[in-house]
PDB file of C-alpha atoms and ligand atoms in Angstrom:
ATOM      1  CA  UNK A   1      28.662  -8.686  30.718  1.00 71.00           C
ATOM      2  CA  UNK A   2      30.719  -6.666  28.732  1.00 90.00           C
ATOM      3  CA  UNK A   3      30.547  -4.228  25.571  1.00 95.00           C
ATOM      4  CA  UNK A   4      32.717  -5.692  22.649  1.00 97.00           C
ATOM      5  CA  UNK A   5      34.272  -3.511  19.954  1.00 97.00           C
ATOM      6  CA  UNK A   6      32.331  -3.764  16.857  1.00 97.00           C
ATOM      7  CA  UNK A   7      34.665  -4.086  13.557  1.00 97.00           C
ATOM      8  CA  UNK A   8      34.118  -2.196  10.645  1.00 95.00           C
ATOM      9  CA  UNK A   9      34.525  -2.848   6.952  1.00 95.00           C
ATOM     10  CA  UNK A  10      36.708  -3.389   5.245  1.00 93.00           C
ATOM     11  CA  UNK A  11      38.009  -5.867   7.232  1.00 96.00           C
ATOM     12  CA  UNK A  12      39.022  -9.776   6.949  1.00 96.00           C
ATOM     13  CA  UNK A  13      37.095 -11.265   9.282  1.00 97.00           C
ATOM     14  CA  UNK A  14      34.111 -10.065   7.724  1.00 98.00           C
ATOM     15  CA  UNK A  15      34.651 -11.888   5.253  1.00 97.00           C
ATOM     16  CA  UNK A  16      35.071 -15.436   6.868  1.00 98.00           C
ATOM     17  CA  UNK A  17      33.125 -18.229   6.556  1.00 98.00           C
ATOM     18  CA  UNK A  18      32.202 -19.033  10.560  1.00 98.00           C
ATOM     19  CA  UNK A  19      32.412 -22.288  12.253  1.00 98.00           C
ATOM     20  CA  UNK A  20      29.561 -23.796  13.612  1.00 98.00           C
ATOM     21  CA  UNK A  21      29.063 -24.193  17.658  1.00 98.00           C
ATOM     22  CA  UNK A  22      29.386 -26.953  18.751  1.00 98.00           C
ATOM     23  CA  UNK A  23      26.869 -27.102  21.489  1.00 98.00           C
ATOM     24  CA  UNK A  24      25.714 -24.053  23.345  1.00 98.00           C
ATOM     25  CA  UNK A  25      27.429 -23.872  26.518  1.00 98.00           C
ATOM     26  CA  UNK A  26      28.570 -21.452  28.942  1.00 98.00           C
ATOM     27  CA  UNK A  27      30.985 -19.815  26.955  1.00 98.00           C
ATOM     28  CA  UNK A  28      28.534 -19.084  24.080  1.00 98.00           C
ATOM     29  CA  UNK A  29      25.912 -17.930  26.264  1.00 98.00           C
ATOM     30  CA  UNK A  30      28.429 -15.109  27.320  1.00 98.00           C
ATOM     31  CA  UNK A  31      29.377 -14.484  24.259  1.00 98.00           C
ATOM     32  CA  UNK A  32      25.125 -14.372  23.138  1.00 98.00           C
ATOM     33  CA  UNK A  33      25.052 -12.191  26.556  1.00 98.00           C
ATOM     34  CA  UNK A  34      28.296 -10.067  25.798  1.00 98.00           C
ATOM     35  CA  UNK A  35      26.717  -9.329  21.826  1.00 98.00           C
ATOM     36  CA  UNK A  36      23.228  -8.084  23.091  1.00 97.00           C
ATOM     37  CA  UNK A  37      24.820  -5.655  25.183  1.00 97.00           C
ATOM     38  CA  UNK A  38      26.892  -4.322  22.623  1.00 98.00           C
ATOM     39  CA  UNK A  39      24.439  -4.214  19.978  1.00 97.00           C
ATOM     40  CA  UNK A  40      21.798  -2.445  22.851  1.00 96.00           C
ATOM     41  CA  UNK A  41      24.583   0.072  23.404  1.00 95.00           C
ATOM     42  CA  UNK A  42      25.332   0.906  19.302  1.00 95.00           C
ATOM     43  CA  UNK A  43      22.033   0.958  19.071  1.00 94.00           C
ATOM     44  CA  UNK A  44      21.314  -1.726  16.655  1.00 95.00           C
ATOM     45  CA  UNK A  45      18.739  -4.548  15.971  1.00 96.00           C
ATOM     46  CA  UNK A  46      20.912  -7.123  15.112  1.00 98.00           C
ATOM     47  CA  UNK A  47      24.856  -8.391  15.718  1.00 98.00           C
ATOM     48  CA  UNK A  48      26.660 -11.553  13.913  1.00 98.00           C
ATOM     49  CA  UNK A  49      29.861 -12.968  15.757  1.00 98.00           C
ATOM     50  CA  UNK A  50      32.125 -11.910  13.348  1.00 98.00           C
ATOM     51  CA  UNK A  51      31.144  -8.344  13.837  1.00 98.00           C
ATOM     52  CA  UNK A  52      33.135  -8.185  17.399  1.00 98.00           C
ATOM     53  CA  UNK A  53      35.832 -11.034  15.965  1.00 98.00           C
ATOM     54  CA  UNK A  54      34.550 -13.809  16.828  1.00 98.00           C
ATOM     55  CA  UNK A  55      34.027 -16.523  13.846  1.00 98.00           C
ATOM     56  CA  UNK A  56      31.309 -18.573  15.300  1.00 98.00           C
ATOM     57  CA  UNK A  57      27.928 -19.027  13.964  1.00 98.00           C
ATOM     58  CA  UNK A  58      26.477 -16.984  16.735  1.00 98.00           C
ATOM     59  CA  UNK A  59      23.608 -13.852  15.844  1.00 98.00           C
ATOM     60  CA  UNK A  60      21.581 -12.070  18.367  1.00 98.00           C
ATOM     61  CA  UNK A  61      18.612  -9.696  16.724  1.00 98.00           C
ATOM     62  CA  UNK A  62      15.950  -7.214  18.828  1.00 97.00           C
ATOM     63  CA  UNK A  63      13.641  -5.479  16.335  1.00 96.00           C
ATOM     64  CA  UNK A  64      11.905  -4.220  19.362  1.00 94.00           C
ATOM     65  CA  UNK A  65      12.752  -0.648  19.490  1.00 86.00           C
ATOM     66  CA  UNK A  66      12.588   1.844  22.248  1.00 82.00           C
ATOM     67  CA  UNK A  67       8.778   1.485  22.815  1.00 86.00           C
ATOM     68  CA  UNK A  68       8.284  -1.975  23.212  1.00 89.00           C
ATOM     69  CA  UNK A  69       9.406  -4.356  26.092  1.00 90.00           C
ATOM     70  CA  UNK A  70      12.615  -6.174  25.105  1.00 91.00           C
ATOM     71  CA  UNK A  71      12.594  -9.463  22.839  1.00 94.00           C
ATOM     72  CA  UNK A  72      15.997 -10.633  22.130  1.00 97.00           C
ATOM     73  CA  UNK A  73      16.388 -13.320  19.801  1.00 98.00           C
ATOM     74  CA  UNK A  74      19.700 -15.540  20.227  1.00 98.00           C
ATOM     75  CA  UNK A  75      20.586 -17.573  17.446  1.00 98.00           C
ATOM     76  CA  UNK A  76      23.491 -20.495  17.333  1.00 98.00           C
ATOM     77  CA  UNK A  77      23.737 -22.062  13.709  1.00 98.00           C
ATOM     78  CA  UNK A  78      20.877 -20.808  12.272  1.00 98.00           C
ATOM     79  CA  UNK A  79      19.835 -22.701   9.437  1.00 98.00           C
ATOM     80  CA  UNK A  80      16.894 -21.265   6.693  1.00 98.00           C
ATOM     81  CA  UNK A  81      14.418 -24.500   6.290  1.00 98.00           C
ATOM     82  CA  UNK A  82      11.760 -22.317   4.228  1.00 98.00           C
ATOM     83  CA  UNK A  83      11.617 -18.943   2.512  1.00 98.00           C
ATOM     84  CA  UNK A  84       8.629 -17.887   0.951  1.00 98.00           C
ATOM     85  CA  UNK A  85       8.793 -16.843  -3.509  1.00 97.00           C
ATOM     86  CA  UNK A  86       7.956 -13.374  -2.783  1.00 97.00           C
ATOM     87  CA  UNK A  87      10.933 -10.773  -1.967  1.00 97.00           C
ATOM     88  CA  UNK A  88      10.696  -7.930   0.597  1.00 97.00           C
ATOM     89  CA  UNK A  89      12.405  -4.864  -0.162  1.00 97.00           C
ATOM     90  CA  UNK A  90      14.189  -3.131   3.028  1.00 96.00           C
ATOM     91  CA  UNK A  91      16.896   0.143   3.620  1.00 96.00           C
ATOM     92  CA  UNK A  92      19.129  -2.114   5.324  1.00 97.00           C
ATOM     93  CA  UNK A  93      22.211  -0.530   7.538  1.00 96.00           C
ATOM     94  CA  UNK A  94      24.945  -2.373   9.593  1.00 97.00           C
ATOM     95  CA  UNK A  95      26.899  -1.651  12.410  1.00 97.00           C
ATOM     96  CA  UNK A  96      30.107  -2.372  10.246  1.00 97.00           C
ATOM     97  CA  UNK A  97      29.542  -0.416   7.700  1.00 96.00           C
ATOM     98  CA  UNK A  98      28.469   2.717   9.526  1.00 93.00           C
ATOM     99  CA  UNK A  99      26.382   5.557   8.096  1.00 91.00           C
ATOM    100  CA  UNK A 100      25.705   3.703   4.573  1.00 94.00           C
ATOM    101  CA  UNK A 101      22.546   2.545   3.635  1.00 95.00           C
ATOM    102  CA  UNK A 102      21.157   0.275   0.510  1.00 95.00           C
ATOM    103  CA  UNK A 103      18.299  -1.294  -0.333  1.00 96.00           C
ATOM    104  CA  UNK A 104      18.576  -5.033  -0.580  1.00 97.00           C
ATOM    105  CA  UNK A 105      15.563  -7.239  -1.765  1.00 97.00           C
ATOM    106  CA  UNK A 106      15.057 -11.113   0.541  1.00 97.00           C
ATOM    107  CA  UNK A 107      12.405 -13.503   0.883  1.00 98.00           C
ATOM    108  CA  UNK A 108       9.497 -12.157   2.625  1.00 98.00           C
ATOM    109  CA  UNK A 109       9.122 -14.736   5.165  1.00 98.00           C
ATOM    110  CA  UNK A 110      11.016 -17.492   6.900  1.00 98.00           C
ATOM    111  CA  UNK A 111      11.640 -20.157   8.878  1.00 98.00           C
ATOM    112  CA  UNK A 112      14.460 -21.009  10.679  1.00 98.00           C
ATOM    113  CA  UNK A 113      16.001 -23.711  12.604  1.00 98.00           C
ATOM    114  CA  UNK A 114      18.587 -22.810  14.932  1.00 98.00           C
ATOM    115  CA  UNK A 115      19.927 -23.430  18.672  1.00 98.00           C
ATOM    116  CA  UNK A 116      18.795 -21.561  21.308  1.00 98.00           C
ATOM    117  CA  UNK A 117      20.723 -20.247  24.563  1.00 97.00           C
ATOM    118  CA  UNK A 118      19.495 -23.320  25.966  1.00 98.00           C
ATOM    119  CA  UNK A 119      20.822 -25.598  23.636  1.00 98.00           C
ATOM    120  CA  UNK A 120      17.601 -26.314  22.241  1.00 98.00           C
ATOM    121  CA  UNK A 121      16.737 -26.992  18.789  1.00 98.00           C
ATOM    122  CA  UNK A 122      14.400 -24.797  18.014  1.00 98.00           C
ATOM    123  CA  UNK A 123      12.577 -23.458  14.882  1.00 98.00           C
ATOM    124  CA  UNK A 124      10.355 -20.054  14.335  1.00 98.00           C
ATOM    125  CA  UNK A 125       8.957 -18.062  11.771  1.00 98.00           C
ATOM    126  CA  UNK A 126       9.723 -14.824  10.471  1.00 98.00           C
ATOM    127  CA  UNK A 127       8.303 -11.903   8.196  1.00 97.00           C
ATOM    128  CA  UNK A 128       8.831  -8.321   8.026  1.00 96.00           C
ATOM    129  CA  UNK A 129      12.121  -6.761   9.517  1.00 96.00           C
ATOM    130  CA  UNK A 130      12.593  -9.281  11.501  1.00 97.00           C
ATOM    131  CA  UNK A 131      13.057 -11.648   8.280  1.00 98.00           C
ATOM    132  CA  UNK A 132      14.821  -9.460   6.873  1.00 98.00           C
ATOM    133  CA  UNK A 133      17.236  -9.232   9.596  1.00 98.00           C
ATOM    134  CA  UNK A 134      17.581 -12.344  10.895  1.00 98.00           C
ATOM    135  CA  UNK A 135      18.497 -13.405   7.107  1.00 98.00           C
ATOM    136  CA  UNK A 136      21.005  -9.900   7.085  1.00 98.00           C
ATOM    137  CA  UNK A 137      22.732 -11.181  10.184  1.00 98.00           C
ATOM    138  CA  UNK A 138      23.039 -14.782   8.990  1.00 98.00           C
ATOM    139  CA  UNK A 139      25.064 -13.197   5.852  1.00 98.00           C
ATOM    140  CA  UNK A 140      27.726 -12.331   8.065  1.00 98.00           C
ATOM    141  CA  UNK A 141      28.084 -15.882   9.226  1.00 98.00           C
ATOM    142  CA  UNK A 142      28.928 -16.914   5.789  1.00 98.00           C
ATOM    143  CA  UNK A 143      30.854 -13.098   5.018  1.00 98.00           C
ATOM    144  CA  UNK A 144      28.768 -11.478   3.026  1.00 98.00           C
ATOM    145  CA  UNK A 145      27.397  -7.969   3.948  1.00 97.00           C
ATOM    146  CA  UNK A 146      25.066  -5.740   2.648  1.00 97.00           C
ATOM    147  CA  UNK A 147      26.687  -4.240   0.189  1.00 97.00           C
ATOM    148  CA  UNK A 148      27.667  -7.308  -1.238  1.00 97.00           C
ATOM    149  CA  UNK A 149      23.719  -7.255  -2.297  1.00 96.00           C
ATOM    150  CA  UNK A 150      24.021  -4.265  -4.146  1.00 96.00           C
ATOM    151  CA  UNK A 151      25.672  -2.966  -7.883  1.00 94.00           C
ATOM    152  CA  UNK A 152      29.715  -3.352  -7.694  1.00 95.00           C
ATOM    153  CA  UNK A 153      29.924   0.550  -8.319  1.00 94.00           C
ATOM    154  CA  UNK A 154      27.579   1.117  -5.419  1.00 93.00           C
ATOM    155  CA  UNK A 155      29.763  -1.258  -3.086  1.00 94.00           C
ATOM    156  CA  UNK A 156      32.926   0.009  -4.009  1.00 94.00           C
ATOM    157  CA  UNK A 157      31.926   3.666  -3.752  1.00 94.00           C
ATOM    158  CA  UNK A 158      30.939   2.501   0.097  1.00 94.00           C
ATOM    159  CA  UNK A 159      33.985   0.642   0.880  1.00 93.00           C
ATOM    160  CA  UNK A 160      36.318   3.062  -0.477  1.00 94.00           C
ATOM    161  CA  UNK A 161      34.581   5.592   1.259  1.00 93.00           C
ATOM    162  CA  UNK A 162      35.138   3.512   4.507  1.00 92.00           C
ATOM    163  CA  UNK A 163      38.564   2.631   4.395  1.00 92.00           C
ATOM    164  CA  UNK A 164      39.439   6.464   3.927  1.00 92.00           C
ATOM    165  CA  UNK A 165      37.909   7.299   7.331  1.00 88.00           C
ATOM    166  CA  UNK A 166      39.795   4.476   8.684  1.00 86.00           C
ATOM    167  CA  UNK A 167      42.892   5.357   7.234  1.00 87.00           C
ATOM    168  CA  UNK A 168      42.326   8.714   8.549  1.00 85.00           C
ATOM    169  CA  UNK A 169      41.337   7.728  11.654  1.00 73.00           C
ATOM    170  CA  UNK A 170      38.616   9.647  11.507  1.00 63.00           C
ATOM    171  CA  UNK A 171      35.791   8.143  14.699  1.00 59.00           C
ATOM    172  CA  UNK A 172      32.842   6.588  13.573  1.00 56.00           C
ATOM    173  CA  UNK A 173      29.602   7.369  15.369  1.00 53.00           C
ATOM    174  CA  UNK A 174      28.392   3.843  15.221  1.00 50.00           C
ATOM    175  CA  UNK A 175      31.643   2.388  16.857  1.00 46.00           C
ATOM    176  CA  UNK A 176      31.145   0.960  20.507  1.00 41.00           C
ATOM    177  CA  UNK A 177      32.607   2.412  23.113  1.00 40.00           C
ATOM    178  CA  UNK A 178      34.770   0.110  25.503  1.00 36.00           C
TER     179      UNK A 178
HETATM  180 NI1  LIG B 201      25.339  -6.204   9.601  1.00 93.10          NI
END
């Protein structure tokens, strides 16, 4: 196991379109192993491939928190089958874009089709935050974020805002430590 560095916007391989895996093997399981450590350690409730620079269609999520037991979710080319008509309204954050926040509207509920860390095909349903994030985290599979959601002005402020601290070097709190 090992904690990855997470990348922050704006970057390019954010905005890549990932390849699909083509089976679930030993070196994706490390990987699926190596991104729910990292995204434990950020603290976050979901992680996307891309994020640590690897463009693979690989997500893990936890929405369990600190109070509940554990319940990691790993994900290899997820696929939405079904989304409900009705929209769900969430704050939604990311470990990329660290210390913004926007509100971004989805479908309410989902199902989705996806490989497992077995290399099974395997399909579940989703509502709530965890629809919401599984659906945030398979953006960055296709390199969109969360602020691509949201007004231009709003995204730009965000990103400008972002590659300042960069430039500056200035450390992030959300940035893994390695
Ligand atoms: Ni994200």
């Amino acid at each position: 196991m090992a904690l990855l560095p997470i990348i922050t916007a704006p970057d390019p391989r954010l905005k890549k379109v990932c390849a699909p895996v083509e089976a679930v093997d030993d070196e994706v399981r490390q990987l699926m192993a190596d991104m729910l450590e990292t995204m434990y350690a950020a603290p976050g409730i979901g992680l996307a491939a891309p994020q640590v620079g690897v463009l693979k269609r690989v997500i893990v999520v936890d929405i369990s928190g600190d109070e509940e037991p554990e319940a990691p979710l790993c994900m290899a080319n997820p696929e939405l089958v079904e989304v409900s008509d009705d929209d769900a309204t969430y704050e939604e954050g990311c470990l990329s874009l660290p210390e913004y926040y926007g509100e971004v509207a989805r479908p309410a509920a989902i199902r989705v089709r996806f490989l497992d860390r077995e290399n099974e095909i395997r399909e579940i349903e989703a509502e709530g935050l965890l629809a919401t994030c599984i659906q945030h985290e398979m953006d960055h599979l296709d390199g969109i974020l969360f602020v691509d959601h949201l007004t231009a002005l709003k995204r730009n402020m965000i990103l400008r805002k972002l590659l300042k601290a960069k430039k500056s070097n200035t450390p992030l709190a959300s940035y893994a430590t390695v």
